[in-house]
PDB file of C-alpha atoms in Angstrom:
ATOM      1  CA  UNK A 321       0.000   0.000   0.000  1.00  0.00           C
ATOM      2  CA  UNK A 322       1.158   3.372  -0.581  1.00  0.00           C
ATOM      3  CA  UNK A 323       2.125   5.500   1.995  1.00  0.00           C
ATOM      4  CA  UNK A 324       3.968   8.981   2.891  1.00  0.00           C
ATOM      5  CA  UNK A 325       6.237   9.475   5.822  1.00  0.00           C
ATOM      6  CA  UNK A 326       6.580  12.756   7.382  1.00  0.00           C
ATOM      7  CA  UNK A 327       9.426  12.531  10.317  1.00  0.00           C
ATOM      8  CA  UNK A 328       9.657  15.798  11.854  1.00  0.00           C
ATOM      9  CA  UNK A 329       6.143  17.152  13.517  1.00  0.00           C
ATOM     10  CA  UNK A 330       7.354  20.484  14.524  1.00  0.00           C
ATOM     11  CA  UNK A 331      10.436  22.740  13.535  1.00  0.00           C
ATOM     12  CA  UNK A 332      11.401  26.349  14.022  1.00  0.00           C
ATOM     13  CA  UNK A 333      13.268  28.074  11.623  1.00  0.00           C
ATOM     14  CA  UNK A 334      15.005  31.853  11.829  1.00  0.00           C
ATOM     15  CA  UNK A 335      13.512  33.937   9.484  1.00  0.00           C
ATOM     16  CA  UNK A 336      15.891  34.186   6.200  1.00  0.00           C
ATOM     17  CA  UNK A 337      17.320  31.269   7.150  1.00  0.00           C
ATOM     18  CA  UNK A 338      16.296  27.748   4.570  1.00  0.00           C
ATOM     19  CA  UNK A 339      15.070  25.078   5.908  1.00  0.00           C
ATOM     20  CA  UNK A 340      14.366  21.143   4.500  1.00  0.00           C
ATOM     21  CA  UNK A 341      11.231  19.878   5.386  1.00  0.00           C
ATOM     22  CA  UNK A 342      11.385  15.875   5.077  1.00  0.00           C
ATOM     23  CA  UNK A 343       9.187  12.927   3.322  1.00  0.00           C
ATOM     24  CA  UNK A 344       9.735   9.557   2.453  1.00  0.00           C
ATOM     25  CA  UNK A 345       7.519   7.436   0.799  1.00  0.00           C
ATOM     26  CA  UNK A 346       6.641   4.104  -0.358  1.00  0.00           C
ATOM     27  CA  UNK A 347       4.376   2.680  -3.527  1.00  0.00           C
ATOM     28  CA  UNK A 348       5.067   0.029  -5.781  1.00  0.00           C
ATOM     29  CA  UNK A 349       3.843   2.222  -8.890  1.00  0.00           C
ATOM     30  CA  UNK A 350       5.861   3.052 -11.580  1.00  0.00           C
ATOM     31  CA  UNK A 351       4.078   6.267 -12.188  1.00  0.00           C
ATOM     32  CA  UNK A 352       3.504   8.565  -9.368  1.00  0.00           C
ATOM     33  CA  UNK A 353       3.369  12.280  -8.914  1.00  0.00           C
ATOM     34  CA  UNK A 354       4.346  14.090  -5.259  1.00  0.00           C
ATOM     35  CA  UNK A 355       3.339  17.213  -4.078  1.00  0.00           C
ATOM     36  CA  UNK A 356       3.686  19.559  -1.443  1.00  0.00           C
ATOM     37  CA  UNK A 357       0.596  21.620   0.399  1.00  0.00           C
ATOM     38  CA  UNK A 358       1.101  24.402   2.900  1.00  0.00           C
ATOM     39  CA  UNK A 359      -1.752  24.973   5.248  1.00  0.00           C
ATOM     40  CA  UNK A 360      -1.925  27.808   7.157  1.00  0.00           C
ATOM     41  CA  UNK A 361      -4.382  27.935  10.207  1.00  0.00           C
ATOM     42  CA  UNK A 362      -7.293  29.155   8.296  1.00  0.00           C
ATOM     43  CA  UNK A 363      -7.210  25.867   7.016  1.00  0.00           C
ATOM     44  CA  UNK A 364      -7.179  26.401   3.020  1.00  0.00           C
ATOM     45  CA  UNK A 365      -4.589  24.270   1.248  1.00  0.00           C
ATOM     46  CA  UNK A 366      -2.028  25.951  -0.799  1.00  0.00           C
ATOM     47  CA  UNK A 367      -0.358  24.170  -3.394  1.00  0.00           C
ATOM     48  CA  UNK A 368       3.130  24.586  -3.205  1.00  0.00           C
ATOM     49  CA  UNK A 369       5.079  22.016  -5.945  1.00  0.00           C
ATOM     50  CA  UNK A 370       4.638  19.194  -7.972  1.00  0.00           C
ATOM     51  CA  UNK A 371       7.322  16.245  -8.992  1.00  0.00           C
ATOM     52  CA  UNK A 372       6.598  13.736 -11.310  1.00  0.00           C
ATOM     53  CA  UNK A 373       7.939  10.570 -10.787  1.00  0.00           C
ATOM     54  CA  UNK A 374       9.228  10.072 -14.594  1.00  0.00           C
ATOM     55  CA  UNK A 375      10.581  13.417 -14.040  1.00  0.00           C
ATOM     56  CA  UNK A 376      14.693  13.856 -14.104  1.00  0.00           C
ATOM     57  CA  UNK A 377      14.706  17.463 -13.168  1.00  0.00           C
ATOM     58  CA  UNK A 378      13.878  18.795  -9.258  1.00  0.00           C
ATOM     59  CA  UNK A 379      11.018  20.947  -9.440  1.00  0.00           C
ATOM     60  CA  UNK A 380      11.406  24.427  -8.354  1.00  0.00           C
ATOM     61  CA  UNK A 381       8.909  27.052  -7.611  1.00  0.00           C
ATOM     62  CA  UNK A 382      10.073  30.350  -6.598  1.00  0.00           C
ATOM     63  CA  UNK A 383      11.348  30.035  -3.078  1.00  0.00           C
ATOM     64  CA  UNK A 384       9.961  26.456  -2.979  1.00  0.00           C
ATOM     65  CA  UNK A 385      12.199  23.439  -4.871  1.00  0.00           C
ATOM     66  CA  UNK A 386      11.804  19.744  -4.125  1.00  0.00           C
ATOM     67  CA  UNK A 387      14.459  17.347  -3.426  1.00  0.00           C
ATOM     68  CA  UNK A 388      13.504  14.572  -5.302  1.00  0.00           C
ATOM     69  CA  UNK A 389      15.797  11.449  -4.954  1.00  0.00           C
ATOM     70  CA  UNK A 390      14.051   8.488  -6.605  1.00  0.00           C
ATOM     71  CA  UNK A 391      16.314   5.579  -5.499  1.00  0.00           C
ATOM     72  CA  UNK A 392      15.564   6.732  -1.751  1.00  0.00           C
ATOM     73  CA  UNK A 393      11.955   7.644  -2.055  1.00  0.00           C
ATOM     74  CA  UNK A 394      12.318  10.460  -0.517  1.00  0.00           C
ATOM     75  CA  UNK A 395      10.709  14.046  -1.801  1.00  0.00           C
ATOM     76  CA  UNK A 396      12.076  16.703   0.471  1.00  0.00           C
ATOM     77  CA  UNK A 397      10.552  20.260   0.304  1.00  0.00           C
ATOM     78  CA  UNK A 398      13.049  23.003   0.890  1.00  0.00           C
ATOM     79  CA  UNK A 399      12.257  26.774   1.273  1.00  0.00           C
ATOM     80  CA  UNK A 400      14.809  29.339   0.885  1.00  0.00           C
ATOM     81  CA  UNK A 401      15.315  32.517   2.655  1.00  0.00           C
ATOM     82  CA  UNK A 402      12.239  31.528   5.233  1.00  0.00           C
ATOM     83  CA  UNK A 403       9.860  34.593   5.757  1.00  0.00           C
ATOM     84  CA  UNK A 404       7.308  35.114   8.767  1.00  0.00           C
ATOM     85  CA  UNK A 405       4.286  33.704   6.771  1.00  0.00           C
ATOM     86  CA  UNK A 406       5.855  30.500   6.083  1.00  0.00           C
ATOM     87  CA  UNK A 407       4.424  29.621   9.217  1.00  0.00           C
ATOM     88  CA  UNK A 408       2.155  27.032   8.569  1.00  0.00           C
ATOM     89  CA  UNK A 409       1.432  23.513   8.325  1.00  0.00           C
ATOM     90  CA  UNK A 410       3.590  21.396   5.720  1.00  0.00           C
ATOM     91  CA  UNK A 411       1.826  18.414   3.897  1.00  0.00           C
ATOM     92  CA  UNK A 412       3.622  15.875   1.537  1.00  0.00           C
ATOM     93  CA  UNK A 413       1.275  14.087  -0.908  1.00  0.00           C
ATOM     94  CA  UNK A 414       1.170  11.276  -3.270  1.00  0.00           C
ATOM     95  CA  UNK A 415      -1.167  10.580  -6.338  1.00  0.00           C
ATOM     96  CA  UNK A 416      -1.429   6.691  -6.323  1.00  0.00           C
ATOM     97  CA  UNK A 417      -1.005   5.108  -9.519  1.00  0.00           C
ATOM     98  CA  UNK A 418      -0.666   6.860 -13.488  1.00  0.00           C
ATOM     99  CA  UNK A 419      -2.739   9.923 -14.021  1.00  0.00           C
ATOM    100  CA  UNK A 420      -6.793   9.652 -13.917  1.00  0.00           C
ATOM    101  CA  UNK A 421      -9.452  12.378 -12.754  1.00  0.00           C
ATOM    102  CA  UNK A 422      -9.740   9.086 -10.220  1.00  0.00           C
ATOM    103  CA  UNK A 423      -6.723   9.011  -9.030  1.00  0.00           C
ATOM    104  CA  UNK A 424      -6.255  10.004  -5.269  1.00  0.00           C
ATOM    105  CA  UNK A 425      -3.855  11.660  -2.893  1.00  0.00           C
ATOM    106  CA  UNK A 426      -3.033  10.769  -0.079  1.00  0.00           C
ATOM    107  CA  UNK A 427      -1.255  12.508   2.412  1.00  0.00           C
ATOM    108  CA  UNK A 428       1.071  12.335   5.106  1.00  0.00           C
ATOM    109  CA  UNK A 429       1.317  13.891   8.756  1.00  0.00           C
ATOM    110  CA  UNK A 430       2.255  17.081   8.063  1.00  0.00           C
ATOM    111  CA  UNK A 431       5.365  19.169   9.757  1.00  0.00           C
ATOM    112  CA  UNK A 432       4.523  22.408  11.484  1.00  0.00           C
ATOM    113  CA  UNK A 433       6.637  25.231  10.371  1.00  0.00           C
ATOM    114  CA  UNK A 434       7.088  28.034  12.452  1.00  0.00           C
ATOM    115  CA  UNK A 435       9.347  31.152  11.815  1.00  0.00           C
ATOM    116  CA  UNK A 436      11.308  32.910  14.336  1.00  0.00           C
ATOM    117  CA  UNK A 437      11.695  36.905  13.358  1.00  0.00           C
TER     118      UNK A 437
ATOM    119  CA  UNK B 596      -6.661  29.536 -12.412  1.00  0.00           C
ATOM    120  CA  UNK B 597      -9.708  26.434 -11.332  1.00  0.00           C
ATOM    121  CA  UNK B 598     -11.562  27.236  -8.164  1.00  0.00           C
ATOM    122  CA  UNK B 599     -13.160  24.817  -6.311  1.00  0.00           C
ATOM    123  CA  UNK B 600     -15.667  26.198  -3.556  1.00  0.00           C
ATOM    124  CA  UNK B 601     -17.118  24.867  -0.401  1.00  0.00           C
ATOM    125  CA  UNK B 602     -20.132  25.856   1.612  1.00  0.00           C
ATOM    126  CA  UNK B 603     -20.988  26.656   4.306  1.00  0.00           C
ATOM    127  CA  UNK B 604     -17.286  27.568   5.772  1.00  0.00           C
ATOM    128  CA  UNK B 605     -18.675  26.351   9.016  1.00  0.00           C
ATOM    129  CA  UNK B 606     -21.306  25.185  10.607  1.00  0.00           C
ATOM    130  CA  UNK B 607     -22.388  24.227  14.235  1.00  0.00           C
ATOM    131  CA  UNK B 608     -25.594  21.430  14.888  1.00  0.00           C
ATOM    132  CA  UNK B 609     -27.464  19.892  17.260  1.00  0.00           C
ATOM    133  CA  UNK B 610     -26.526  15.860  17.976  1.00  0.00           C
ATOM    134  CA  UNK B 611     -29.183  13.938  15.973  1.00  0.00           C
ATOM    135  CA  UNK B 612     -29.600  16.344  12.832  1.00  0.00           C
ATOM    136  CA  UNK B 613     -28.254  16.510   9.862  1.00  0.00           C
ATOM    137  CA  UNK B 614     -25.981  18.455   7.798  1.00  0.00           C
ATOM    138  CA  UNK B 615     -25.201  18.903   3.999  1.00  0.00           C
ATOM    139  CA  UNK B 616     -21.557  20.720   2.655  1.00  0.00           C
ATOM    140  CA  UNK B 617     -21.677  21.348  -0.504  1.00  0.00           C
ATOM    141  CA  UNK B 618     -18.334  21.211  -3.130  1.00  0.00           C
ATOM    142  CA  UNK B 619     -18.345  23.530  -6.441  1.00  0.00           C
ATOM    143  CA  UNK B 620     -16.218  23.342  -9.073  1.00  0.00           C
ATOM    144  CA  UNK B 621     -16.661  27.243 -10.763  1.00  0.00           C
ATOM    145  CA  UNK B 622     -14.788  27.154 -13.805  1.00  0.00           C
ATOM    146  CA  UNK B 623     -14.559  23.454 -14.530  1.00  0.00           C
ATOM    147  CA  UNK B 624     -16.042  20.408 -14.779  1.00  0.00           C
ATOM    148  CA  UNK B 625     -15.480  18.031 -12.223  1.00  0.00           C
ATOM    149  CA  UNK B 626     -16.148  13.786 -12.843  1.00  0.00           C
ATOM    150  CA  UNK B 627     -14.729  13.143  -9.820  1.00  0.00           C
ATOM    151  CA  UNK B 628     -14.180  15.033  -6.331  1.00  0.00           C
ATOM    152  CA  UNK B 629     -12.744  13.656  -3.455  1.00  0.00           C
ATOM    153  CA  UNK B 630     -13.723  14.232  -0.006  1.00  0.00           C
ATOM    154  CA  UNK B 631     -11.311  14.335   2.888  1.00  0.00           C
ATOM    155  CA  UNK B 632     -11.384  14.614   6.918  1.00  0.00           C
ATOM    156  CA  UNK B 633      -9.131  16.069   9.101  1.00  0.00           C
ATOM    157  CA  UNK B 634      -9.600  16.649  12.881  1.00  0.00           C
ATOM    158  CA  UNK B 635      -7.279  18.606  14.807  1.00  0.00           C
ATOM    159  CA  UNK B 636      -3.411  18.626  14.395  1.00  0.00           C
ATOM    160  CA  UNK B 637      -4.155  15.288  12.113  1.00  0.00           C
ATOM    161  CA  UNK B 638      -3.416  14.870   8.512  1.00  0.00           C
ATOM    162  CA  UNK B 639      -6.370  14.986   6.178  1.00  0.00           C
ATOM    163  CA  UNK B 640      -7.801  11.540   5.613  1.00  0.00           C
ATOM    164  CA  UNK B 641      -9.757  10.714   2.627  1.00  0.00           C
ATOM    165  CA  UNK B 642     -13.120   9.244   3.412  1.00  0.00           C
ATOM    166  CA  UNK B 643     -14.605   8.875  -0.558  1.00  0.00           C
ATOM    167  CA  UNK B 644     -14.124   9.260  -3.824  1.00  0.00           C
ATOM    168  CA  UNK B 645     -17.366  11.240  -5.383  1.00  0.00           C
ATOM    169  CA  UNK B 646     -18.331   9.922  -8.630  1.00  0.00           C
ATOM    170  CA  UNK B 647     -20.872  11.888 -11.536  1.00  0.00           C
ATOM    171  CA  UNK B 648     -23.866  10.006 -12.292  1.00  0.00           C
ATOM    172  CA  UNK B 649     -22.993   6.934 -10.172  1.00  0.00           C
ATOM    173  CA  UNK B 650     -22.325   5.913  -6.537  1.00  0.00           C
ATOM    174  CA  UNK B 651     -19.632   7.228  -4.791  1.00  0.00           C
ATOM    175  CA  UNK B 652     -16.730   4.947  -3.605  1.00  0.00           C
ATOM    176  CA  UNK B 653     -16.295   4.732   0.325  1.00  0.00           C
ATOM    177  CA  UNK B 654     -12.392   3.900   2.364  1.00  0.00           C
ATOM    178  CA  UNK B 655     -12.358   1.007   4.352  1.00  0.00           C
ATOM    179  CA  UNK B 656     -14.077   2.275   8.002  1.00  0.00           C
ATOM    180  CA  UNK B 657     -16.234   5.116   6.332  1.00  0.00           C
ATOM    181  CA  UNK B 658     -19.697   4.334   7.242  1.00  0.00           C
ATOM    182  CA  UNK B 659     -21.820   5.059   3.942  1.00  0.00           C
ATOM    183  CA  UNK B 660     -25.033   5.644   5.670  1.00  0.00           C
ATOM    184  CA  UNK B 661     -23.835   8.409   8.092  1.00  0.00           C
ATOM    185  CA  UNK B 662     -21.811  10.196   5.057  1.00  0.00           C
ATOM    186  CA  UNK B 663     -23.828  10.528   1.803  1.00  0.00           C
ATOM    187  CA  UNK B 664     -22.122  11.933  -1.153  1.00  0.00           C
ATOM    188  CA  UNK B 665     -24.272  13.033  -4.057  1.00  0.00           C
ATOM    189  CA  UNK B 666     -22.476  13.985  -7.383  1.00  0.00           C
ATOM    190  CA  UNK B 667     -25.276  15.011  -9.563  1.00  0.00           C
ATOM    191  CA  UNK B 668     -24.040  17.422 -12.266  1.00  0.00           C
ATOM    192  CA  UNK B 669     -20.651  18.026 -13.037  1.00  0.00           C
ATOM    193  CA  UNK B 670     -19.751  20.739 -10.928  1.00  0.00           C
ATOM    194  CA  UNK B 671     -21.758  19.999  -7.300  1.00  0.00           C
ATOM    195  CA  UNK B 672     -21.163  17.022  -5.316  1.00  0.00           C
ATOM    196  CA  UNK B 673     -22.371  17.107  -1.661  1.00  0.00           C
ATOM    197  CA  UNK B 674     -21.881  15.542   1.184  1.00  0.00           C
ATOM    198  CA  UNK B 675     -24.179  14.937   4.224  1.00  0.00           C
ATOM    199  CA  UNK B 676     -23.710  13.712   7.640  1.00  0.00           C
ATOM    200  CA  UNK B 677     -26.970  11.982   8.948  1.00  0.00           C
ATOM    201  CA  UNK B 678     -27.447  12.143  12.232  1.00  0.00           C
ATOM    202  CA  UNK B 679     -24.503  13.754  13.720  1.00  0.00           C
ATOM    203  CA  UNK B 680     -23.296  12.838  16.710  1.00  0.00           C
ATOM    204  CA  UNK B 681     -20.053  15.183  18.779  1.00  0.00           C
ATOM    205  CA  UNK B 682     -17.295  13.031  17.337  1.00  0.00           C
ATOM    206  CA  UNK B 683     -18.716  13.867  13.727  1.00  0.00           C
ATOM    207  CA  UNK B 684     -17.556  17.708  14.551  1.00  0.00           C
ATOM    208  CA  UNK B 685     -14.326  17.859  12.299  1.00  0.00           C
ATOM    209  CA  UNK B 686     -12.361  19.922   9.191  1.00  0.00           C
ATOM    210  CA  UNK B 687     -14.266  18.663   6.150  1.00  0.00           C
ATOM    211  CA  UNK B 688     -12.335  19.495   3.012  1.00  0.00           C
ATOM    212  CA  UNK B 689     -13.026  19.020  -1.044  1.00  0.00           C
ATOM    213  CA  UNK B 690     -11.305  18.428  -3.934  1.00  0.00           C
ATOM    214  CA  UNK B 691     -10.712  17.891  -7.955  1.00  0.00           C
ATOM    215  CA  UNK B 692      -8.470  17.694 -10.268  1.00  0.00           C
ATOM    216  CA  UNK B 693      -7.889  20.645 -12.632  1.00  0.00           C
ATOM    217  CA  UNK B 694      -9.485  19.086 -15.657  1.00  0.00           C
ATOM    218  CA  UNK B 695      -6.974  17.607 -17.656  1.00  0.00           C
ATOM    219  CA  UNK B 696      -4.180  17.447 -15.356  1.00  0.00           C
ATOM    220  CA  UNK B 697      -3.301  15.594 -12.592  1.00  0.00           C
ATOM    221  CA  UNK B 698      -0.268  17.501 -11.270  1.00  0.00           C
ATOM    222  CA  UNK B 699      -2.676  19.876  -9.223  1.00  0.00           C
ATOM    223  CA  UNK B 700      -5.461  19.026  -6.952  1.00  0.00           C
ATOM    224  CA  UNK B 701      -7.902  22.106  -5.735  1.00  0.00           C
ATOM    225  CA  UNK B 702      -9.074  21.952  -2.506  1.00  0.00           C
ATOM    226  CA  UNK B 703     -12.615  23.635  -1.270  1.00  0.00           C
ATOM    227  CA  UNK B 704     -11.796  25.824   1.505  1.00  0.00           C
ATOM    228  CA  UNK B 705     -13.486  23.254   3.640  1.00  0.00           C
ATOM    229  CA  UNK B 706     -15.722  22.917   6.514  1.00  0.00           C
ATOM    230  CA  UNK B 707     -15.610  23.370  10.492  1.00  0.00           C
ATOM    231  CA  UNK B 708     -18.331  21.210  11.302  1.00  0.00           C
ATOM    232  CA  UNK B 709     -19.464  21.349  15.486  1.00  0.00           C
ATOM    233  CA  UNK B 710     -21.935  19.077  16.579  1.00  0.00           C
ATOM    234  CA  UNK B 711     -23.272  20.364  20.130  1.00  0.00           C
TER     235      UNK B 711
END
């Protein structure tokens, strides 16, 4: 079964500083995609970046790029130059299987980000 | 960009009743929509997969009779908890695919549901 590890349930960060937020995870697809989802305590999610798993370049999106190392499973989000509203809850996300307006995500437990000024 | 949108944004009933939140897609059609749980400081967990025109597909431990999900036009699918009880009260979220993609999910920005 597929699954998404998220390791670290809380960090603090100093603002301007980057920071590596962590996630494993584990399918026996071939074709996957990973995301990343900030959630702030309004509760909306934000869509931060995408990697596809047939994709050889690390996506990057603005401040946000994604650590993608295939052979580990492991899709790492890191922010650069942290800034005060970065504070926020951190999901990692899987779509299971190849692309279908039925295919899910799943998600894992999330890593509270909080910025120190 | 897609928009998905959720209503109400929260809601508080009385144990026993029920209570429909609805999941709009506004500039897209929407075959499928996924509905998701979250309570606090939890991950969201998916509870069903909302399907157009047919029955919608439950997880293993969602109870289909206390969580109905209606998908009858392409861009509304709802979901209603029957007979709420206190442990119903959670962060209900939406969401769909951007049509022809699947490398971005839009979420509904979901549902504080309080049952008193």
């Amino acid at each position: 079964a597929q699954k998404i590890t998220q390791t670290q349930p809380g960090m603090f960060v100093q603002e301007k500083e980057a920071v590596t937020l962590d996630c494993t995870y584990d399918t026996s697809d071939q074709s996957y995609g990973l995301f990343w989802y900030k959630q702030p305590s309004s509760g909306e999610m934000i869509f931060l970046i995408y990697q596809g798993s047939y994709d050889e370049q690390n996506a990057t999106e603005g401040r946000y790029s994604l650590n993608f190392q295939k052979a580990r499973k492991s899709a790492n989000l890191v922010i650069s130059a942290s800034q005060l509203g970065d504070s926020a809850m951190y999901f990692c996300a899987m779509r299971e299987g190849r692309r279908s307006s039925a295919s899910k995500i799943i998600f894992g437990s999330g890593t509270r980000l909080s910025i120190r000024p | 960009g897609a928009v998905v949108s959720q209503h109400p944004s929260w809601v508080i009933c009385k144990s026993g009743t029920s209570v429909k939140i609805e999941c709009r897609s506004l500039d897209f059609q929407a075959t499928t929509m996924f509905w998701y749980r979250q309570f606090p400081k939890q991950s969201l967990m998916l509870m069903a997969t909302s399907n157009e025109g047919s029955k919608a597909t439950y997880e293993q431990g969602v109870e289909k009779d206390k969580f109905l999900i209606n998908h009858a036009s392409l861009t509304l699918s709802t979901l209603t908890v029957t007979s709420a009880h206190p442990e119903d009260s959670s962060f209900y979220i939406c969401s769909a695919w951007a049509r022809g993609t699947n490398t971005e999910a839009f979420f509904g920005q979901g549902t504080r549901l309080t049952v008193v």
